[in-house]
mmCIF file of C-alpha atoms in Angstrom:
data_model
loop_
_atom_site.group_PDB
_atom_site.id
_atom_site.type_symbol
_atom_site.label_atom_id
_atom_site.label_comp_id
_atom_site.label_asym_id
_atom_site.label_seq_id
_atom_site.Cartn_x
_atom_site.Cartn_y
_atom_site.Cartn_z
ATOM 1 C CA MET F 1206 62.064 8.187 177.101
ATOM 2 C CA THR F 1207 61.597 6.163 174.145
ATOM 3 C CA THR F 1208 61.664 8.057 170.587
ATOM 4 C CA THR F 1209 59.270 6.372 168.173
ATOM 5 C CA LYS F 1210 61.555 6.016 164.577
ATOM 6 C CA ARG F 1211 60.526 7.534 161.903
ATOM 7 C CA ILE F 1212 60.466 5.677 158.396
ATOM 8 C CA GLY F 1213 60.138 8.163 155.231
ATOM 9 C CA LEU F 1214 58.271 6.761 152.538
ATOM 10 C CA ALA F 1215 59.459 8.536 149.327
ATOM 11 C CA THR F 1216 57.146 9.428 146.597
ATOM 12 C CA CYS F 1217 56.241 11.681 144.114
ATOM 13 C CA ARG F 1218 54.025 14.995 143.907
ATOM 14 C CA ALA F 1219 51.366 13.347 141.992
ATOM 15 C CA LEU F 1220 50.700 10.428 144.463
ATOM 16 C CA PRO F 1221 51.674 12.632 148.052
ATOM 17 C CA GLY F 1222 49.684 10.095 150.088
ATOM 18 C CA LEU F 1223 51.504 7.251 147.996
ATOM 19 C CA ASP F 1224 50.392 4.516 145.521
ATOM 20 C CA ALA F 1225 47.153 2.378 146.978
ATOM 21 C CA ASP F 1226 49.388 -0.840 146.884
ATOM 22 C CA ASP F 1227 51.773 1.275 149.235
ATOM 23 C CA ARG F 1228 49.704 3.063 151.519
ATOM 24 C CA PRO F 1229 48.796 -0.132 154.010
ATOM 25 C CA LEU F 1230 52.655 0.147 154.932
ATOM 26 C CA ILE F 1231 51.844 2.903 157.020
ATOM 27 C CA GLU F 1232 49.560 0.839 159.379
ATOM 28 C CA GLU F 1233 51.746 -2.177 159.104
ATOM 29 C CA LEU F 1234 54.710 -0.458 160.127
ATOM 30 C CA ALA F 1235 52.771 1.388 162.991
ATOM 31 C CA ASP F 1236 52.007 -1.800 164.348
ATOM 32 C CA ARG F 1237 55.725 -2.692 164.779
ATOM 33 C CA GLY F 1238 56.028 0.290 166.774
ATOM 34 C CA PHE F 1239 57.590 2.761 163.748
ATOM 35 C CA ARG F 1240 55.837 6.224 162.428
ATOM 36 C CA ALA F 1241 55.864 5.546 158.773
ATOM 37 C CA GLU F 1242 54.885 8.919 156.425
ATOM 38 C CA PRO F 1243 54.949 9.309 152.594
ATOM 39 C CA ILE F 1244 57.262 12.350 151.832
ATOM 40 C CA VAL F 1245 57.474 13.762 148.398
ATOM 41 C CA TRP F 1246 61.438 13.035 147.032
ATOM 42 C CA ASP F 1247 61.713 16.792 145.553
ATOM 43 C CA ASP F 1248 60.269 18.737 148.590
ATOM 44 C CA PRO F 1249 63.125 21.163 149.262
ATOM 45 C CA ASP F 1250 61.808 21.585 152.736
ATOM 46 C CA ILE F 1251 62.329 18.386 154.175
ATOM 47 C CA ASP F 1252 65.709 17.566 156.270
ATOM 48 C CA TRP F 1253 65.995 13.768 155.430
ATOM 49 C CA SER F 1254 68.434 13.156 158.190
ATOM 50 C CA ASP F 1255 65.217 13.375 160.430
ATOM 51 C CA PHE F 1256 64.242 10.039 159.078
ATOM 52 C CA ASP F 1257 65.552 7.107 160.788
ATOM 53 C CA LEU F 1258 65.346 5.146 157.150
ATOM 54 C CA VAL F 1259 63.883 6.144 153.935
ATOM 55 C CA VAL F 1260 62.608 3.603 151.483
ATOM 56 C CA VAL F 1261 62.155 4.518 147.784
ATOM 57 C CA ARG F 1262 58.659 3.878 146.690
ATOM 58 C CA SER F 1263 56.410 5.809 143.997
ATOM 59 C CA THR F 1264 58.670 8.627 142.764
ATOM 60 C CA TRP F 1265 57.253 7.695 139.073
ATOM 61 C CA ASP F 1266 58.343 11.108 138.090
ATOM 62 C CA TYR F 1267 61.989 11.107 138.133
ATOM 63 C CA SER F 1268 62.902 9.725 134.583
ATOM 64 C CA PRO F 1269 63.050 13.192 132.918
ATOM 65 C CA ARG F 1270 64.933 14.452 135.741
ATOM 66 C CA ARG F 1271 67.354 11.490 136.477
ATOM 67 C CA ASP F 1272 70.467 13.216 137.210
ATOM 68 C CA GLU F 1273 68.779 15.326 139.863
ATOM 69 C CA PHE F 1274 67.017 12.064 141.523
ATOM 70 C CA VAL F 1275 70.356 10.331 141.691
ATOM 71 C CA ALA F 1276 71.915 13.759 143.327
ATOM 72 C CA TRP F 1277 68.728 13.340 145.757
ATOM 73 C CA ALA F 1278 69.353 9.967 146.645
ATOM 74 C CA ARG F 1279 72.924 10.449 147.417
ATOM 75 C CA ARG F 1280 72.332 13.194 149.710
ATOM 76 C CA VAL F 1281 69.802 11.149 151.907
ATOM 77 C CA PRO F 1282 71.645 9.696 154.978
ATOM 78 C CA ARG F 1283 69.680 6.184 155.347
ATOM 79 C CA LEU F 1284 68.249 5.153 152.121
ATOM 80 C CA VAL F 1285 67.117 1.798 150.612
ATOM 81 C CA ASN F 1286 67.468 0.521 147.844
ATOM 82 C CA PRO F 1287 70.704 2.718 148.259
ATOM 83 C CA ALA F 1288 72.171 5.144 146.045
ATOM 84 C CA ASP F 1289 74.524 3.146 144.083
ATOM 85 C CA VAL F 1290 71.718 1.031 143.002
ATOM 86 C CA ILE F 1291 69.617 3.619 142.080
ATOM 87 C CA ALA F 1292 72.361 5.213 139.782
ATOM 88 C CA TRP F 1293 73.232 1.524 138.386
ATOM 89 C CA ASN F 1294 69.151 0.842 138.128
ATOM 90 C CA THR F 1295 67.854 4.102 136.394
ATOM 91 C CA ASP F 1296 69.831 3.759 133.112
ATOM 92 C CA LYS F 1297 68.666 0.546 131.182
ATOM 93 C CA GLY F 1298 71.953 0.014 129.909
ATOM 94 C CA TYR F 1299 72.125 -2.623 132.722
ATOM 95 C CA LEU F 1300 70.533 -4.614 130.349
ATOM 96 C CA ARG F 1301 74.122 -5.030 128.447
ATOM 97 C CA VAL F 1302 75.505 -6.108 131.956
ATOM 98 C CA LEU F 1303 72.869 -8.907 132.128
ATOM 99 C CA GLU F 1304 73.266 -9.689 128.724
ATOM 100 C CA GLU F 1305 77.176 -10.653 128.883
ATOM 101 C CA ALA F 1306 76.410 -12.487 132.266
ATOM 102 C CA GLY F 1307 74.319 -14.776 130.085
ATOM 103 C CA ILE F 1308 71.036 -13.862 131.107
ATOM 104 C CA PRO F 1309 68.499 -13.980 128.194
ATOM 105 C CA VAL F 1310 67.302 -10.146 127.674
ATOM 106 C CA ILE F 1311 65.112 -8.691 124.455
ATOM 107 C CA PRO F 1312 67.920 -7.893 121.605
ATOM 108 C CA THR F 1313 68.325 -4.309 121.564
ATOM 109 C CA ILE F 1314 69.217 -1.626 119.220
ATOM 110 C CA TRP F 1315 70.931 1.401 121.372
ATOM 111 C CA LEU F 1316 70.857 4.984 119.802
ATOM 112 C CA ASP F 1317 72.894 7.358 121.705
ATOM 113 C CA PRO F 1318 71.910 11.516 121.161
ATOM 114 C CA ALA F 1319 75.782 12.377 121.299
ATOM 115 C CA ARG F 1320 76.178 10.760 117.997
ATOM 116 C CA HIS F 1321 73.550 13.138 116.261
ATOM 117 C CA LEU F 1322 71.525 10.709 114.048
ATOM 118 C CA SER F 1323 69.935 12.049 111.271
ATOM 119 C CA LYS F 1324 66.094 10.776 110.668
ATOM 120 C CA ARG F 1325 67.933 8.521 107.570
ATOM 121 C CA ALA F 1326 70.464 7.041 110.058
ATOM 122 C CA VAL F 1327 67.549 6.028 112.460
ATOM 123 C CA HIS F 1328 65.257 4.740 110.041
ATOM 124 C CA THR F 1329 68.427 2.392 108.962
ATOM 125 C CA ARG F 1330 68.315 1.005 112.766
ATOM 126 C CA MET F 1331 64.979 -0.073 112.791
ATOM 127 C CA PRO F 1332 63.642 -3.480 112.274
ATOM 128 C CA ALA F 1333 62.474 -4.543 108.893
ATOM 129 C CA PHE F 1334 60.199 -7.120 109.914
ATOM 130 C CA GLY F 1335 57.880 -8.020 113.076
ATOM 131 C CA ASP F 1336 56.774 -5.050 115.438
ATOM 132 C CA PHE F 1337 58.878 -3.244 117.177
ATOM 133 C CA VAL F 1338 59.079 -0.734 120.442
ATOM 134 C CA VAL F 1339 60.745 2.504 120.750
ATOM 135 C CA LYS F 1340 61.351 3.744 124.352
ATOM 136 C CA PRO F 1341 63.598 5.960 126.396
ATOM 137 C CA VAL F 1342 66.774 4.178 128.088
ATOM 138 C CA VAL F 1343 66.057 6.636 131.138
ATOM 139 C CA GLY F 1344 62.087 6.052 131.635
ATOM 140 C CA ALA F 1345 59.397 4.714 133.832
ATOM 141 C CA GLY F 1346 57.066 1.694 132.917
ATOM 142 C CA ALA F 1347 55.596 2.389 129.728
ATOM 143 C CA LYS F 1348 56.025 6.290 129.866
ATOM 144 C CA ASP F 1349 57.292 7.711 126.262
ATOM 145 C CA ALA F 1350 57.264 4.109 124.767
ATOM 146 C CA GLY F 1351 55.765 3.154 121.650
ATOM 147 C CA ARG F 1352 55.038 0.021 119.689
ATOM 148 C CA TYR F 1353 55.580 0.279 115.580
ATOM 149 C CA GLN F 1354 54.737 -1.817 112.793
ATOM 150 C CA PRO F 1355 57.317 -1.607 109.858
ATOM 151 C CA VAL F 1356 54.982 -2.492 107.021
ATOM 152 C CA SER F 1357 53.048 0.340 107.471
ATOM 153 C CA ALA F 1358 54.825 3.640 106.114
ATOM 154 C CA GLN F 1359 52.604 5.579 108.486
ATOM 155 C CA SER F 1360 53.697 3.778 111.631
ATOM 156 C CA ARG F 1361 57.432 3.699 110.745
ATOM 157 C CA ALA F 1362 57.094 7.603 110.181
ATOM 158 C CA LEU F 1363 55.638 7.835 113.492
ATOM 159 C CA ALA F 1364 58.535 5.570 114.895
ATOM 160 C CA ILE F 1365 61.230 7.493 113.245
ATOM 161 C CA SER F 1366 59.623 10.810 114.751
ATOM 162 C CA HIS F 1367 59.420 9.348 118.117
ATOM 163 C CA ALA F 1368 62.903 8.056 118.414
ATOM 164 C CA VAL F 1369 64.212 11.684 116.817
ATOM 165 C CA GLY F 1370 62.293 13.364 119.343
ATOM 166 C CA LEU F 1371 63.547 11.437 122.624
ATOM 167 C CA LEU F 1372 67.439 12.052 120.820
ATOM 168 C CA ASP F 1373 66.906 15.756 120.633
ATOM 169 C CA ALA F 1374 65.617 15.682 123.683
ATOM 170 C CA GLY F 1375 68.961 14.308 124.997
ATOM 171 C CA ARG F 1376 67.334 11.219 125.863
ATOM 172 C CA ALA F 1377 69.233 7.771 124.551
ATOM 173 C CA VAL F 1378 66.648 5.266 122.701
ATOM 174 C CA MET F 1379 66.444 1.541 122.688
ATOM 175 C CA ILE F 1380 64.753 -0.110 119.896
ATOM 176 C CA GLN F 1381 63.621 -3.642 120.472
ATOM 177 C CA PRO F 1382 61.535 -6.386 118.525
ATOM 178 C CA TYR F 1383 57.783 -6.644 120.210
ATOM 179 C CA VAL F 1384 57.483 -9.935 121.824
ATOM 180 C CA THR F 1385 54.315 -11.274 120.971
ATOM 181 C CA SER F 1386 53.718 -13.560 123.708
ATOM 182 C CA VAL F 1387 52.950 -10.177 125.893
ATOM 183 C CA ASP F 1388 49.591 -9.949 123.754
ATOM 184 C CA THR F 1389 48.439 -13.369 124.970
ATOM 185 C CA ALA F 1390 50.559 -14.316 127.987
ATOM 186 C CA GLY F 1391 51.286 -10.798 129.168
ATOM 187 C CA GLU F 1392 54.667 -10.124 131.381
ATOM 188 C CA THR F 1393 55.168 -12.088 134.340
ATOM 189 C CA SER F 1394 56.881 -9.886 137.344
ATOM 190 C CA LEU F 1395 58.602 -11.758 140.270
ATOM 191 C CA VAL F 1396 58.549 -9.645 143.130
ATOM 192 C CA PHE F 1397 61.708 -10.322 145.952
ATOM 193 C CA ILE F 1398 61.470 -9.014 149.477
ATOM 194 C CA ASP F 1399 64.820 -9.261 151.140
ATOM 195 C CA GLY F 1400 66.421 -11.367 148.794
ATOM 196 C CA GLU F 1401 63.603 -13.933 148.872
ATOM 197 C CA LEU F 1402 61.302 -14.453 146.303
ATOM 198 C CA SER F 1403 57.948 -13.332 147.707
ATOM 199 C CA HIS F 1404 55.241 -13.867 145.088
ATOM 200 C CA ALA F 1405 54.326 -13.564 140.880
ATOM 201 C CA VAL F 1406 52.092 -11.254 139.240
ATOM 202 C CA ARG F 1407 50.893 -11.198 135.510
ATOM 203 C CA LYS F 1408 50.327 -7.909 133.889
ATOM 204 C CA ASP F 1409 48.693 -7.345 130.342
ATOM 205 C CA ALA F 1410 50.205 -5.471 127.591
ATOM 206 C CA LEU F 1411 50.511 -1.848 127.666
ATOM 207 C CA LEU F 1412 52.155 -0.830 124.375
ATOM 208 C CA THR F 1413 48.844 -1.080 121.487
ATOM 209 C CA GLY F 1414 50.240 1.736 119.525
ATOM 210 C CA PRO F 1415 52.583 4.564 119.178
ATOM 211 C CA SER F 1416 53.532 6.558 121.894
ATOM 212 C CA SER F 1417 51.276 9.542 122.921
ATOM 213 C CA GLU F 1418 51.613 12.703 124.893
ATOM 214 C CA SER F 1419 50.574 12.174 128.369
ATOM 215 C CA ASP F 1420 51.246 14.558 131.510
ATOM 216 C CA GLU F 1421 50.870 11.354 133.607
ATOM 217 C CA PRO F 1422 54.079 10.389 135.187
ATOM 218 C CA PHE F 1423 53.097 6.568 134.790
ATOM 219 C CA LEU F 1424 50.752 4.292 133.049
ATOM 220 C CA ARG F 1425 48.125 2.004 134.841
ATOM 221 C CA GLU F 1426 48.434 -1.524 134.768
ATOM 222 C CA GLN F 1427 46.278 -4.402 135.224
ATOM 223 C CA MET F 1428 47.681 -7.008 137.169
ATOM 224 C CA MET F 1429 46.711 -10.459 138.734
ATOM 225 C CA PRO F 1430 48.321 -13.170 140.842
ATOM 226 C CA ALA F 1431 50.443 -15.671 138.940
ATOM 227 C CA GLN F 1432 52.259 -18.959 139.200
ATOM 228 C CA ALA F 1433 55.954 -18.599 138.181
ATOM 229 C CA THR F 1434 57.559 -21.192 136.461
ATOM 230 C CA GLU F 1435 61.062 -22.759 137.426
ATOM 231 C CA GLU F 1436 62.781 -21.657 134.206
ATOM 232 C CA GLN F 1437 61.241 -17.942 135.294
ATOM 233 C CA VAL F 1438 62.374 -18.057 139.085
ATOM 234 C CA ALA F 1439 65.820 -19.453 137.658
ATOM 235 C CA VAL F 1440 66.262 -16.359 135.113
ATOM 236 C CA ALA F 1441 64.923 -13.886 137.919
ATOM 237 C CA ARG F 1442 67.037 -14.857 140.523
ATOM 238 C CA ARG F 1443 70.204 -14.990 138.329
ATOM 239 C CA ALA F 1444 69.592 -11.323 137.089
ATOM 240 C CA VAL F 1445 69.214 -10.314 140.922
ATOM 241 C CA ALA F 1446 72.574 -12.061 141.448
ATOM 242 C CA VAL F 1447 74.134 -10.225 138.751
ATOM 243 C CA ALA F 1448 72.951 -7.406 140.015
ATOM 244 C CA ALA F 1449 74.496 -7.514 143.658
ATOM 245 C CA GLU F 1450 77.771 -9.178 142.353
ATOM 246 C CA GLN F 1451 77.779 -5.766 140.143
ATOM 247 C CA LEU F 1452 76.904 -3.320 142.644
ATOM 248 C CA ASP F 1453 79.245 -5.245 145.302
ATOM 249 C CA LEU F 1454 76.196 -5.467 147.842
ATOM 250 C CA ASP F 1455 77.080 -6.882 151.239
ATOM 251 C CA ARG F 1456 73.537 -7.703 152.073
ATOM 252 C CA PRO F 1457 70.389 -8.584 150.105
ATOM 253 C CA LEU F 1458 68.282 -5.454 148.372
ATOM 254 C CA LEU F 1459 65.499 -4.821 150.346
ATOM 255 C CA TYR F 1460 63.045 -5.442 147.354
ATOM 256 C CA ALA F 1461 63.649 -6.225 143.532
ATOM 257 C CA ARG F 1462 61.068 -6.880 140.838
ATOM 258 C CA VAL F 1463 62.286 -8.936 137.707
ATOM 259 C CA ASP F 1464 59.903 -8.288 134.797
ATOM 260 C CA LEU F 1465 59.977 -11.289 132.103
ATOM 261 C CA VAL F 1466 58.393 -12.056 128.634
ATOM 262 C CA THR F 1467 58.441 -15.139 127.019
ATOM 263 C CA GLY F 1468 60.582 -15.643 123.505
ATOM 264 C CA ASP F 1469 59.224 -17.654 120.373
ATOM 265 C CA ASP F 1470 61.288 -20.359 121.984
ATOM 266 C CA GLY F 1471 59.939 -20.761 125.259
ATOM 267 C CA THR F 1472 62.749 -18.792 126.946
ATOM 268 C CA PRO F 1473 62.046 -16.317 129.710
ATOM 269 C CA MET F 1474 63.689 -13.062 129.083
ATOM 270 C CA VAL F 1475 64.158 -10.041 131.193
ATOM 271 C CA ILE F 1476 62.581 -6.909 129.988
ATOM 272 C CA GLU F 1477 63.315 -4.703 133.065
ATOM 273 C CA LEU F 1478 65.341 -5.512 136.158
ATOM 274 C CA GLU F 1479 63.334 -2.881 138.651
ATOM 275 C CA LEU F 1480 65.395 -2.228 141.798
ATOM 276 C CA THR F 1481 64.539 1.640 141.913
ATOM 277 C CA GLU F 1482 61.004 2.466 142.424
ATOM 278 C CA PRO F 1483 58.731 -0.615 141.056
ATOM 279 C CA SER F 1484 55.297 -1.199 142.266
ATOM 280 C CA LEU F 1485 55.452 -4.611 144.301
ATOM 281 C CA TRP F 1486 51.825 -5.123 143.996
ATOM 282 C CA LEU F 1487 51.712 -6.641 147.767
ATOM 283 C CA GLN F 1488 47.853 -6.597 147.030
ATOM 284 C CA HIS F 1489 48.017 -8.931 144.369
ATOM 285 C CA ASP F 1490 50.279 -11.613 146.037
ATOM 286 C CA GLY F 1491 47.442 -14.210 146.467
ATOM 287 C CA ASP F 1492 47.774 -14.814 150.068
ATOM 288 C CA GLY F 1493 48.375 -11.397 151.494
ATOM 289 C CA ALA F 1494 51.820 -12.229 153.248
ATOM 290 C CA SER F 1495 54.000 -10.268 151.459
ATOM 291 C CA LEU F 1496 52.694 -7.069 152.781
ATOM 292 C CA GLY F 1497 53.755 -8.162 156.302
ATOM 293 C CA ALA F 1498 57.116 -9.493 154.944
ATOM 294 C CA PHE F 1499 57.885 -6.092 153.532
ATOM 295 C CA ALA F 1500 57.076 -4.541 156.853
ATOM 296 C CA ASP F 1501 59.076 -6.871 158.683
ATOM 297 C CA ALA F 1502 62.036 -6.216 156.167
ATOM 298 C CA ILE F 1503 61.781 -2.490 156.712
ATOM 299 C CA ALA F 1504 61.546 -2.523 160.216
ATOM 300 C CA ALA F 1505 64.944 -5.390 160.477
ATOM 301 C CA ARG F 1506 66.932 -1.960 158.536
ATOM 302 C CA VAL F 1507 65.882 0.415 160.909
ATOM 303 C CA ALA F 1508 66.820 -1.789 164.297
#
């Protein structure tokens, strides 16, 4: 008697049936002979050993509980991307690793809550010219991030309050110059499936002002298919390769997304390397091939 193999698609309580972009995976995997089902990652009643494979998808509420999330990942016996990848990638300190490897990234000021910085100390670390962004080192998407203007006393005060609030909550903080090309060209995200470049999308700017309180675990993004340039592809491939080397991986990542912005000199810069729970925007690939490719890659790992 043949038993249908089970695949868990890990999600969050806000999206118990998965994000709309991932739901077609269930049918695609069924067509390949697998039973795929969305499972909330922090559901205490789930026995993760019952699954032949668990794929991390829309677990977008993890950032305030990052340690809990990493501990969960280490308990799941057959998880992709695997727990060591998740532990490394859920702290944006990985950008330092990419920078040391010669990959262009946005210049960043890092604030550590263990240093107990005063408001004045935080103030002195903020840029004197040009819009800048304050965001947590552990965070998903643009959640808890804000854009500020140094020439406005009110905006600067809000930025200080934002940073101090994160630090007081025990969260490390990043301060980065706002890349103005985002307002016109947006961000370009390159999606890799099983180590191969699948497609690229463009997403419009999300940060138009200060961070605001929200109970939503994520912010909705507007996307459209895009054609990546040779320079963007080269930078994205290098970023994925550095991650693989850093993590000593013996096979390609099931999925990866590299988010790029364009510097003032035209250089593509990595803003994020998403290896944990990125939207892959399978429905925005331009030709519809990525969904099948993703299902095939998942099926191969079960086999």
